[in-house]
Short mmCIF file of C-alpha atoms in Angstrom, two decimals:
data_model
loop_
_atom_site.label_atom_id
_atom_site.label_comp_id
_atom_site.label_asym_id
_atom_site.label_seq_id
_atom_site.Cartn_x
_atom_site.Cartn_y
_atom_site.Cartn_z
CA MET A 843 0.00 0.00 0.00
CA THR A 844 2.77 2.40 0.98
CA HIS A 845 4.79 1.45 -2.08
CA GLY A 846 1.77 2.15 -4.31
CA LEU A 847 1.30 5.64 -2.87
CA THR A 848 4.98 6.43 -3.29
CA THR A 849 4.91 5.30 -6.94
CA ALA A 850 1.80 7.38 -7.65
CA ARG A 851 3.32 10.47 -5.99
CA THR A 852 6.51 10.07 -8.06
CA ALA A 853 4.52 9.78 -11.26
CA LEU A 854 2.49 12.91 -10.38
CA LEU A 855 5.63 14.95 -9.73
CA GLU A 856 7.13 13.85 -13.06
CA ARG A 857 3.97 14.92 -14.90
CA ILE A 858 4.00 18.33 -13.16
CA ALA A 859 7.65 18.84 -14.10
CA GLN A 860 6.91 17.97 -17.74
CA GLY A 861 3.95 20.38 -17.75
CA ILE A 862 6.10 23.23 -16.44
CA GLN A 863 8.66 22.64 -19.18
CA LYS A 864 6.01 22.54 -21.94
CA HIS A 865 3.82 25.45 -20.72
CA PRO A 866 5.93 27.84 -18.62
CA ARG A 867 3.75 30.91 -19.35
CA ARG A 868 0.50 29.23 -18.37
CA ILE A 869 2.02 27.98 -15.13
CA THR A 870 3.32 31.49 -14.34
CA ALA A 871 -0.14 32.99 -14.93
CA PHE A 872 -1.69 30.34 -12.71
CA VAL A 873 0.75 31.07 -9.89
CA ALA A 874 0.10 34.81 -10.21
CA ALA A 875 -3.65 34.21 -10.00
CA VAL A 876 -3.15 32.14 -6.86
CA LEU A 877 -1.04 34.92 -5.30
CA LEU A 878 -3.59 37.60 -6.19
CA THR A 879 -6.39 35.57 -4.62
CA GLY A 880 -4.24 34.52 -1.72
CA GLY A 881 -6.74 35.81 0.81
CA GLY A 882 -9.35 33.28 -0.33
CA GLY A 883 -6.82 30.46 -0.53
CA ALA A 884 -5.47 31.27 2.89
CA PHE A 885 -8.97 31.17 4.28
CA ALA A 886 -9.61 27.76 2.71
CA VAL A 887 -6.40 26.28 4.11
CA ALA A 888 -6.89 27.90 7.51
CA SER A 889 -10.41 26.56 7.77
CA LEU A 890 -9.10 22.97 7.48
CA GLY A 891 -6.69 23.38 10.40
CA PRO A 892 -7.41 22.61 14.06
CA ASP A 893 -9.01 25.19 16.34
CA PRO A 894 -6.15 27.15 18.04
CA ALA A 895 -8.08 26.93 21.32
CA ASP A 896 -7.65 23.15 21.27
CA LEU A 897 -3.88 23.21 20.79
CA PRO A 898 -1.66 22.40 23.81
CA VAL A 899 0.05 25.36 25.50
CA ARG A 900 3.52 25.09 27.04
CA LEU A 901 5.32 27.81 29.03
CA VAL A 902 9.02 28.16 28.22
CA GLU A 903 11.31 30.14 30.54
CA LEU A 904 14.91 30.96 29.57
CA PRO A 905 17.38 33.19 31.41
CA VAL A 906 18.47 36.29 29.42
CA GLU A 907 21.64 38.11 30.36
CA SER A 908 21.31 41.89 30.70
CA LEU A 909 23.11 43.96 28.09
CA ALA A 910 24.21 46.22 30.92
CA SER A 911 25.69 43.37 32.94
CA GLY A 912 28.85 44.47 34.69
CA VAL A 913 28.28 48.15 33.80
CA ALA A 914 28.01 50.70 36.59
CA LEU A 915 24.77 52.71 36.84
CA ALA A 916 26.69 55.95 36.59
CA ASP A 917 28.09 54.82 33.23
CA LEU A 918 24.57 54.14 31.93
CA THR A 919 23.34 57.66 32.75
CA ASP A 920 26.36 59.35 31.21
CA THR A 921 24.83 59.54 27.72
CA GLY A 922 25.48 63.20 27.01
CA GLY A 923 21.89 64.29 27.67
CA PHE A 924 19.05 64.87 25.22
CA SER A 925 16.79 67.66 23.99
CA LEU A 926 13.04 68.17 24.45
CA TYR A 927 10.83 70.20 22.07
CA ARG A 928 7.45 71.85 22.58
CA SER A 929 5.35 74.29 20.51
CA GLU A 930 2.60 76.64 21.66
CA GLN A 931 0.70 79.77 20.65
CA VAL A 932 1.13 82.97 22.63
CA ARG A 933 -1.89 84.16 24.62
CA SER A 934 -2.74 87.77 25.36
CA THR A 935 -2.44 87.14 29.10
CA ASP A 936 0.94 85.40 28.91
CA THR A 937 3.82 86.49 31.12
CA ALA A 938 7.33 85.15 30.70
CA GLU A 939 6.71 82.65 33.50
CA SER A 940 3.30 81.43 32.30
CA LEU A 941 4.52 80.94 28.72
CA LEU A 942 7.59 78.97 29.80
CA GLN A 943 5.62 76.90 32.29
CA ARG A 944 3.08 75.92 29.61
CA MET A 945 5.98 74.81 27.40
CA GLY A 946 7.51 72.67 30.14
CA VAL A 947 10.47 75.00 30.76
CA ALA A 948 11.78 75.31 34.32
CA ASP A 949 14.46 78.00 34.06
CA PRO A 950 14.34 81.14 36.26
CA LEU A 951 17.27 82.71 34.38
CA ALA A 952 15.43 82.33 31.06
CA ALA A 953 12.26 83.85 32.54
CA ALA A 954 14.24 86.82 33.89
CA PHE A 955 15.81 87.40 30.45
CA LEU A 956 12.41 87.28 28.67
CA ARG A 957 10.99 89.83 31.14
CA ARG A 958 13.66 92.43 30.46
CA ASP A 959 14.63 91.84 26.80
CA THR A 960 13.37 94.57 24.45
CA LEU A 961 12.91 92.30 21.40
CA VAL A 962 10.89 89.79 23.43
CA GLN A 963 8.69 92.49 24.95
CA ARG A 964 8.07 94.09 21.56
CA ASN A 965 7.52 90.95 19.45
CA LEU A 966 6.40 88.09 21.70
CA LEU A 967 4.68 88.75 25.02
CA GLY A 968 1.13 90.01 24.51
CA ARG A 969 1.14 89.09 20.80
CA THR A 970 -1.86 86.76 20.67
CA GLY A 971 -1.61 83.76 18.35
CA ARG A 972 2.07 83.92 17.49
CA LEU A 973 3.66 80.52 17.08
CA VAL A 974 6.51 79.82 19.51
CA SER A 975 8.64 76.72 20.06
CA ALA A 976 11.16 75.86 22.76
CA GLU A 977 14.13 73.49 22.91
CA THR A 978 15.19 72.41 26.40
CA SER A 979 17.81 70.11 27.85
CA ASP A 980 16.85 66.97 29.77
CA ASP A 981 16.68 69.00 32.99
CA HIS A 982 14.07 71.35 31.37
CA SER A 983 16.37 74.36 31.17
CA LEU A 984 15.90 76.54 28.07
CA GLN A 985 18.40 76.15 25.24
CA ARG A 986 16.57 77.96 22.43
CA LEU A 987 13.21 79.70 22.01
CA THR A 988 11.86 80.65 18.56
CA ALA A 989 8.79 82.70 17.65
CA ARG A 990 7.52 83.13 14.07
CA TRP A 991 5.01 85.48 12.45
CA ALA A 992 4.18 87.09 9.10
CA HIS A 993 3.18 90.74 9.48
CA ASP A 994 2.60 91.60 5.81
CA ASP A 995 2.13 90.11 2.33
CA SER A 996 5.79 90.31 1.34
CA GLY A 997 6.17 86.52 1.22
CA ASN A 998 8.59 86.56 4.16
CA PHE A 999 8.20 85.89 7.87
CA LYS A 1000 9.98 87.15 10.95
CA ARG A 1001 11.77 84.85 13.37
CA LEU A 1002 12.61 85.88 16.93
CA VAL A 1003 15.36 83.70 18.35
CA VAL A 1004 16.35 83.58 22.03
CA GLU A 1005 19.41 81.38 22.50
CA LYS A 1006 21.56 80.28 25.42
CA THR A 1007 25.31 80.94 25.06
CA ASP A 1008 28.35 80.62 27.31
CA LYS A 1009 27.79 84.26 28.33
CA GLY A 1010 24.05 83.93 28.96
CA PHE A 1011 20.97 84.44 26.79
CA VAL A 1012 20.96 86.55 23.62
CA SER A 1013 18.12 87.50 21.23
CA ARG A 1014 17.91 88.47 17.56
CA ILE A 1015 15.36 88.99 14.76
CA GLU A 1016 15.76 87.10 11.45
CA THR A 1017 13.86 87.27 8.15
CA ALA A 1018 13.19 84.16 6.04
CA PRO A 1019 10.93 83.30 3.07
CA LEU A 1020 7.58 81.59 3.56
CA THR A 1021 6.88 78.46 1.56
CA ALA A 1022 3.44 77.69 0.18
CA SER A 1023 1.74 74.30 0.22
CA THR A 1024 -1.67 73.40 -1.18
CA ARG A 1025 -4.56 72.03 0.87
CA LEU A 1026 -7.92 70.58 -0.17
CA ALA A 1027 -11.09 70.88 1.91
CA GLY A 1028 -14.84 70.83 1.63
CA GLY A 1029 -17.98 71.24 3.69
CA VAL A 1030 -21.75 71.02 3.81
CA ILE A 1031 -24.04 73.84 4.94
CA HIS A 1032 -26.24 72.98 7.93
CA SER A 1033 -26.76 76.47 9.33
CA SER A 1034 -24.20 79.02 8.08
CA LEU A 1035 -21.03 79.25 6.03
CA PHE A 1036 -18.77 79.88 9.02
CA ALA A 1037 -20.30 76.98 10.99
CA ALA A 1038 -19.56 74.68 8.03
CA THR A 1039 -15.98 75.89 7.61
CA ASP A 1040 -15.35 75.55 11.36
CA ALA A 1041 -16.64 71.96 11.24
CA SER A 1042 -14.19 71.22 8.41
CA ASN A 1043 -11.24 72.95 10.16
CA ILE A 1044 -11.01 75.55 7.39
CA PRO A 1045 -9.34 78.82 8.52
CA ASP A 1046 -11.53 81.91 8.88
CA GLY A 1047 -9.39 83.70 6.31
CA VAL A 1048 -10.34 81.09 3.71
CA ALA A 1049 -14.01 81.28 4.71
CA VAL A 1050 -13.98 85.06 4.19
CA GLN A 1051 -12.41 84.62 0.75
CA LEU A 1052 -15.11 82.07 -0.18
CA ALA A 1053 -17.83 84.54 0.78
CA GLU A 1054 -16.08 87.30 -1.18
CA LEU A 1055 -15.65 85.10 -4.26
CA PHE A 1056 -19.30 84.15 -4.56
CA SER A 1057 -20.96 87.23 -3.03
CA ALA A 1058 -22.09 88.41 -6.47
CA ASP A 1059 -23.69 85.01 -7.15
CA ILE A 1060 -25.07 84.00 -3.74
CA ASP A 1061 -26.86 86.03 -1.08
CA PHE A 1062 -25.19 84.53 2.00
CA ARG A 1063 -27.78 86.18 4.27
CA ARG A 1064 -30.90 84.71 2.68
CA ALA A 1065 -30.07 82.26 -0.11
CA LEU A 1066 -28.11 79.52 1.67
CA ARG A 1067 -29.91 76.16 1.86
CA LYS A 1068 -29.32 73.23 4.17
CA GLY A 1069 -27.36 70.68 2.15
CA ASP A 1070 -25.53 73.26 0.02
CA ARG A 1071 -21.91 72.17 -0.30
CA PHE A 1072 -18.56 73.62 -1.24
CA SER A 1073 -15.04 72.49 -2.13
CA VAL A 1074 -11.92 74.64 -1.92
CA VAL A 1075 -8.24 74.45 -2.80
CA TYR A 1076 -6.13 76.97 -0.89
CA GLU A 1077 -2.58 77.85 0.05
CA THR A 1078 -1.10 77.33 3.49
CA LEU A 1079 1.97 79.46 4.22
CA VAL A 1080 4.65 77.52 6.08
CA ALA A 1081 7.53 78.80 8.22
CA ASP A 1082 10.28 76.36 9.21
CA GLY A 1083 7.94 73.46 8.46
CA GLU A 1084 5.15 74.88 10.67
CA PRO A 1085 1.88 76.14 9.10
CA LEU A 1086 1.81 79.84 9.94
CA ARG A 1087 -1.36 81.11 8.26
CA SER A 1088 -3.64 80.52 5.32
CA GLY A 1089 -2.93 82.10 1.95
CA ARG A 1090 -4.93 82.68 -1.20
CA VAL A 1091 -7.86 80.53 -2.35
CA LEU A 1092 -6.64 78.93 -5.60
CA SER A 1093 -9.95 77.49 -6.73
CA ALA A 1094 -13.39 76.90 -5.26
CA GLU A 1095 -16.77 75.42 -6.07
CA PHE A 1096 -20.06 76.22 -4.32
CA VAL A 1097 -23.30 74.37 -5.01
CA ASN A 1098 -26.20 76.56 -3.87
CA ASN A 1099 -29.78 75.35 -4.27
CA GLY A 1100 -28.66 72.95 -7.00
CA LYS A 1101 -26.70 75.54 -9.01
CA THR A 1102 -22.92 75.21 -9.26
CA HIS A 1103 -20.63 78.26 -9.03
CA GLN A 1104 -16.88 77.98 -9.63
CA ALA A 1105 -13.87 80.26 -9.33
CA LEU A 1106 -10.19 79.95 -10.26
CA TRP A 1107 -7.26 82.27 -9.49
CA PHE A 1108 -5.19 82.98 -12.61
CA GLN A 1109 -2.43 85.45 -13.43
CA GLU A 1110 -1.81 85.98 -17.11
CA PRO A 1111 1.84 85.66 -18.22
CA GLY A 1112 3.50 89.09 -18.14
CA SER A 1113 0.78 90.59 -15.90
CA ASP A 1114 1.70 92.07 -12.51
CA LYS A 1115 -1.50 90.84 -10.83
CA GLY A 1116 -4.02 88.05 -11.13
CA ALA A 1117 -7.79 87.72 -10.82
CA TYR A 1118 -10.54 85.15 -10.37
CA TYR A 1119 -12.33 83.57 -13.32
CA THR A 1120 -14.94 80.90 -13.84
CA LEU A 1121 -13.47 77.61 -15.06
CA ASP A 1122 -14.58 78.48 -18.60
CA GLY A 1123 -12.53 81.71 -18.55
CA GLN A 1124 -15.13 84.40 -17.69
CA SER A 1125 -14.03 87.04 -15.18
CA LYS A 1126 -15.51 86.95 -11.66
CA ARG A 1127 -14.65 90.62 -11.17
CA ARG A 1128 -17.55 93.03 -11.59
CA ALA A 1129 -17.67 96.80 -11.74
CA TYR A 1130 -18.83 96.91 -8.10
CA LEU A 1131 -18.15 94.79 -5.05
CA ALA A 1132 -21.18 93.48 -3.21
CA SER A 1133 -19.96 94.90 0.11
CA PRO A 1134 -17.75 97.78 1.31
CA LEU A 1135 -16.49 95.51 4.13
CA GLU A 1136 -15.06 92.04 4.06
CA PHE A 1137 -17.84 89.53 4.67
CA SER A 1138 -19.86 90.96 7.57
CA ARG A 1139 -23.21 90.74 9.28
CA VAL A 1140 -25.84 93.00 7.67
CA THR A 1141 -28.02 94.50 10.40
CA SER A 1142 -30.39 96.65 8.37
CA GLY A 1143 -31.06 96.16 4.67
CA PHE A 1144 -32.55 98.35 1.96
CA ALA A 1145 -36.17 98.52 3.26
CA MET A 1146 -38.55 100.17 5.72
CA ARG A 1147 -37.39 100.10 9.34
CA PHE A 1148 -38.06 101.61 12.76
CA HIS A 1149 -35.43 104.32 13.19
CA PRO A 1150 -33.62 103.76 16.54
CA ILE A 1151 -33.03 107.51 17.16
CA LEU A 1152 -36.03 109.22 15.53
CA GLN A 1153 -38.31 106.53 17.00
CA LYS A 1154 -40.53 106.24 13.92
CA TRP A 1155 -40.85 104.13 10.77
CA ARG A 1156 -39.07 105.47 7.73
CA ALA A 1157 -37.39 104.16 4.58
CA HIS A 1158 -33.87 102.94 5.10
CA LEU A 1159 -32.16 103.97 1.87
CA GLY A 1160 -29.00 101.97 2.33
CA THR A 1161 -27.44 99.00 4.06
CA ASP A 1162 -25.94 98.90 7.55
CA PHE A 1163 -22.97 96.68 8.33
CA ALA A 1164 -22.19 95.89 11.96
CA ALA A 1165 -18.46 95.84 12.64
CA PRO A 1166 -16.03 96.86 15.41
CA THR A 1167 -14.66 100.39 15.46
CA GLY A 1168 -11.53 100.57 13.31
CA THR A 1169 -12.61 97.92 10.76
CA PRO A 1170 -11.30 98.98 7.30
CA VAL A 1171 -13.89 100.34 4.84
CA ARG A 1172 -13.21 99.97 1.12
CA THR A 1173 -14.68 101.57 -1.96
CA VAL A 1174 -16.81 99.16 -3.98
CA GLY A 1175 -15.66 100.47 -7.36
CA ASP A 1176 -13.22 102.70 -9.21
CA GLY A 1177 -14.01 106.40 -8.92
CA VAL A 1178 -13.12 109.85 -7.57
CA VAL A 1179 -13.76 111.15 -4.03
CA ASP A 1180 -16.52 113.76 -4.34
CA PHE A 1181 -16.75 114.63 -0.62
CA ALA A 1182 -14.76 113.68 2.49
CA GLY A 1183 -15.68 115.30 5.80
CA VAL A 1184 -18.45 115.80 8.37
CA GLN A 1185 -22.08 116.02 7.29
CA ASN A 1186 -25.11 116.21 9.64
CA GLY A 1187 -26.37 112.81 10.83
CA PHE A 1188 -23.85 110.96 8.68
CA GLY A 1189 -20.98 112.17 10.85
CA ASN A 1190 -17.68 111.44 9.10
CA VAL A 1191 -18.70 110.51 5.56
CA VAL A 1192 -17.11 109.87 2.15
CA TYR A 1193 -18.89 110.22 -1.21
CA VAL A 1194 -17.29 108.48 -4.23
CA LYS A 1195 -18.42 109.33 -7.78
CA HIS A 1196 -18.28 106.49 -10.32
CA ARG A 1197 -19.17 106.18 -14.00
CA ASN A 1198 -22.72 106.58 -15.33
CA GLN A 1199 -23.81 109.02 -12.61
CA HIS A 1200 -23.30 106.40 -9.90
CA VAL A 1201 -22.39 107.61 -6.38
CA THR A 1202 -21.61 105.56 -3.27
CA VAL A 1203 -21.82 106.88 0.31
CA TYR A 1204 -19.88 105.61 3.36
CA ALA A 1205 -21.15 107.12 6.63
CA HIS A 1206 -20.47 107.13 10.42
CA LEU A 1207 -16.74 106.62 9.83
CA ASN A 1208 -14.32 106.75 12.72
CA ARG A 1209 -11.48 107.89 10.45
CA ILE A 1210 -11.28 109.21 6.88
CA ASP A 1211 -8.21 108.20 4.85
CA VAL A 1212 -8.91 110.00 1.53
CA LYS A 1213 -9.31 113.57 0.31
CA LYS A 1214 -11.73 115.26 -2.10
CA GLY A 1215 -10.64 114.89 -5.71
CA GLN A 1216 -8.53 111.79 -5.01
CA SER A 1217 -8.86 108.85 -7.44
CA VAL A 1218 -9.62 105.52 -5.76
CA SER A 1219 -9.66 101.99 -7.12
CA GLN A 1220 -12.00 99.13 -6.29
CA GLY A 1221 -11.15 97.61 -2.90
CA GLN A 1222 -9.03 100.57 -1.74
CA ASN A 1223 -9.42 101.50 1.94
CA ILE A 1224 -11.02 104.92 2.37
CA GLY A 1225 -11.54 104.95 6.16
CA THR A 1226 -12.60 102.88 9.16
CA VAL A 1227 -15.88 101.94 10.82
CA GLY A 1228 -17.06 104.22 13.60
CA ALA A 1229 -20.12 105.62 15.36
CA THR A 1230 -20.01 109.33 14.43
CA GLY A 1231 -23.17 111.29 13.63
CA TRP A 1232 -26.56 109.75 14.40
CA ALA A 1233 -25.42 106.27 15.35
CA THR A 1234 -26.31 104.09 18.33
CA GLY A 1235 -23.18 101.97 17.94
CA PRO A 1236 -20.24 101.29 15.61
CA HIS A 1237 -21.39 100.36 12.12
CA LEU A 1238 -21.11 101.44 8.50
CA HIS A 1239 -24.08 103.00 6.69
CA PHE A 1240 -23.64 102.40 2.94
CA GLU A 1241 -25.70 103.88 0.09
CA PHE A 1242 -25.74 103.49 -3.69
CA ARG A 1243 -27.29 106.29 -5.76
CA VAL A 1244 -28.03 106.28 -9.51
CA ASP A 1245 -28.88 109.70 -11.00
CA GLY A 1246 -29.56 110.89 -7.47
CA GLN A 1247 -32.00 108.06 -6.71
CA HIS A 1248 -31.29 105.53 -3.97
CA GLN A 1249 -30.89 101.95 -5.21
CA ASP A 1250 -30.39 98.62 -3.45
CA PRO A 1251 -26.57 98.22 -3.51
CA MET A 1252 -26.78 94.43 -3.51
CA VAL A 1253 -28.90 94.45 -6.67
CA ILE A 1254 -26.61 96.96 -8.38
CA ALA A 1255 -23.53 94.89 -7.59
CA ARG A 1256 -25.05 91.70 -9.00
CA GLN A 1257 -26.24 93.46 -12.15
CA SER A 1258 -23.00 95.30 -12.85
CA GLU A 1259 -20.94 94.32 -15.84
CA ALA A 1260 -18.09 91.81 -15.57
CA ALA A 1261 -14.46 92.52 -16.46
CA ALA A 1262 -12.83 91.11 -19.58
CA PRO A 1263 -12.41 87.31 -19.86
CA VAL A 1264 -9.07 85.50 -20.16
CA SER A 1265 -7.20 86.74 -23.24
CA ALA A 1266 -6.79 84.49 -26.29
CA ALA A 1267 -3.00 84.43 -25.84
CA ALA A 1268 -3.27 83.19 -22.23
CA ARG A 1269 -6.08 80.72 -22.91
CA PRO A 1270 -3.91 77.57 -23.37
CA ALA A 1271 -2.17 78.14 -20.01
CA PHE A 1272 -5.52 78.88 -18.35
CA ASP A 1273 -7.12 75.71 -19.76
CA ARG A 1274 -4.26 73.56 -18.43
CA LEU A 1275 -4.64 75.10 -14.96
CA ALA A 1276 -8.43 74.75 -15.06
CA SER A 1277 -8.10 71.05 -15.94
CA THR A 1278 -5.84 70.49 -12.94
CA MET A 1279 -8.13 72.41 -10.62
CA ARG A 1280 -11.18 70.41 -11.72
CA ILE A 1281 -9.39 67.27 -10.55
CA GLU A 1282 -8.38 68.85 -7.24
CA LEU A 1283 -11.89 70.17 -6.57
CA SER A 1284 -13.31 66.71 -7.26
CA SER A 1285 -10.77 65.27 -4.82
CA ALA A 1286 -11.76 67.83 -2.18
CA ALA A 1287 -15.42 66.87 -2.61
CA LEU A 1288 -14.56 63.17 -2.20
CA ILE A 1289 -12.56 63.92 0.96
CA GLU A 1290 -15.54 65.74 2.49
CA GLN A 1291 -17.93 62.96 1.44
CA ALA A 1292 -15.68 60.30 2.97
CA SER A 1293 -15.33 62.23 6.25
CA ALA A 1294 -19.10 62.73 6.43
CA GLU A 1295 -19.72 59.00 5.97
#
């Protein structure tokens, strides 16, 4: 019986060997198929084995000699020390001691230096939100403290360095270039735009840009619907490998009440500035901005209202924007300053004359930054929000007049003509960029969908 099985096994092996020699490609394909479906094969083989719970268990104990055998404890601890790192953001209430304590630094000499150093007092303590990192030795004494911030749009950031030397602590200010990386994000509207961007960890600066981009297409006060969604590709500006702040929105898509709106940042070759376009090349820039402030809460629209000072109902021939005193006010279109000064209930007010007998009015200003006869361009700051004249609190009263007649500024902005589309010469470069951005926006939408599920 045993001899018969051995003979049969030998014959089978010979036949397999002959088959491999005659059909090497088929055998290779078969093996590859087995490897690719290895999960199923493994399951079939595993299912035929005994239950692991029924297998015998045996405890094996073996002595293991310590690697430190014969070495003194003092020799083990003499490793040259090590460094510890910690990053934080500065708070408005921080003192030198509280900041160091939160970063795990126990160094009275370092705290005393931070308290008296001019550069630290001027650029770190009391500067809310600035990113700071500390390097300490293994005994938690400070070796190096670094703070980073970007105070303008130059593309550079400032670096405050406090460093321990043989003669004590020293400080210095350095300048270095920011690097830009691209991020994808998306969200779904459940209540408001800012609630949705917060839920998706999108910076407020990006949320404001989204509102600005689509303000001529979407009324963010009244037209948002639950279930509206958006996708965005934006820059993050990085300093020493740490994200410092958000940059420009590169492309965005907003689906409002079933209608899709898109925007893409593009700078034509040879041009000194860029602009936003739809993905088919039409300009998003219109003759007038929808708002003289960056995205803000509208407290009183173009309609009848109960006047808070006169205590009676009367037409409100403009739009009021609630904002803190000092908030920059910008002109909504190109024009010339027709009046800049104090005028009755308007308090500090600026009139700007535009084309086609259009005039815009900016009232209750805290400060006026332009003069009569001065040319201004769309988006240029002309003053700051205040509460001068007949005002119960800081806000901007904004009016749009056509041939002397008051008009709803939101309607005028949406009906104003668009700027020129992408030029024919720049169209090939624009189309390549638009193709790439379509893919990235689709990826951002998939990321949001996956996170929601």
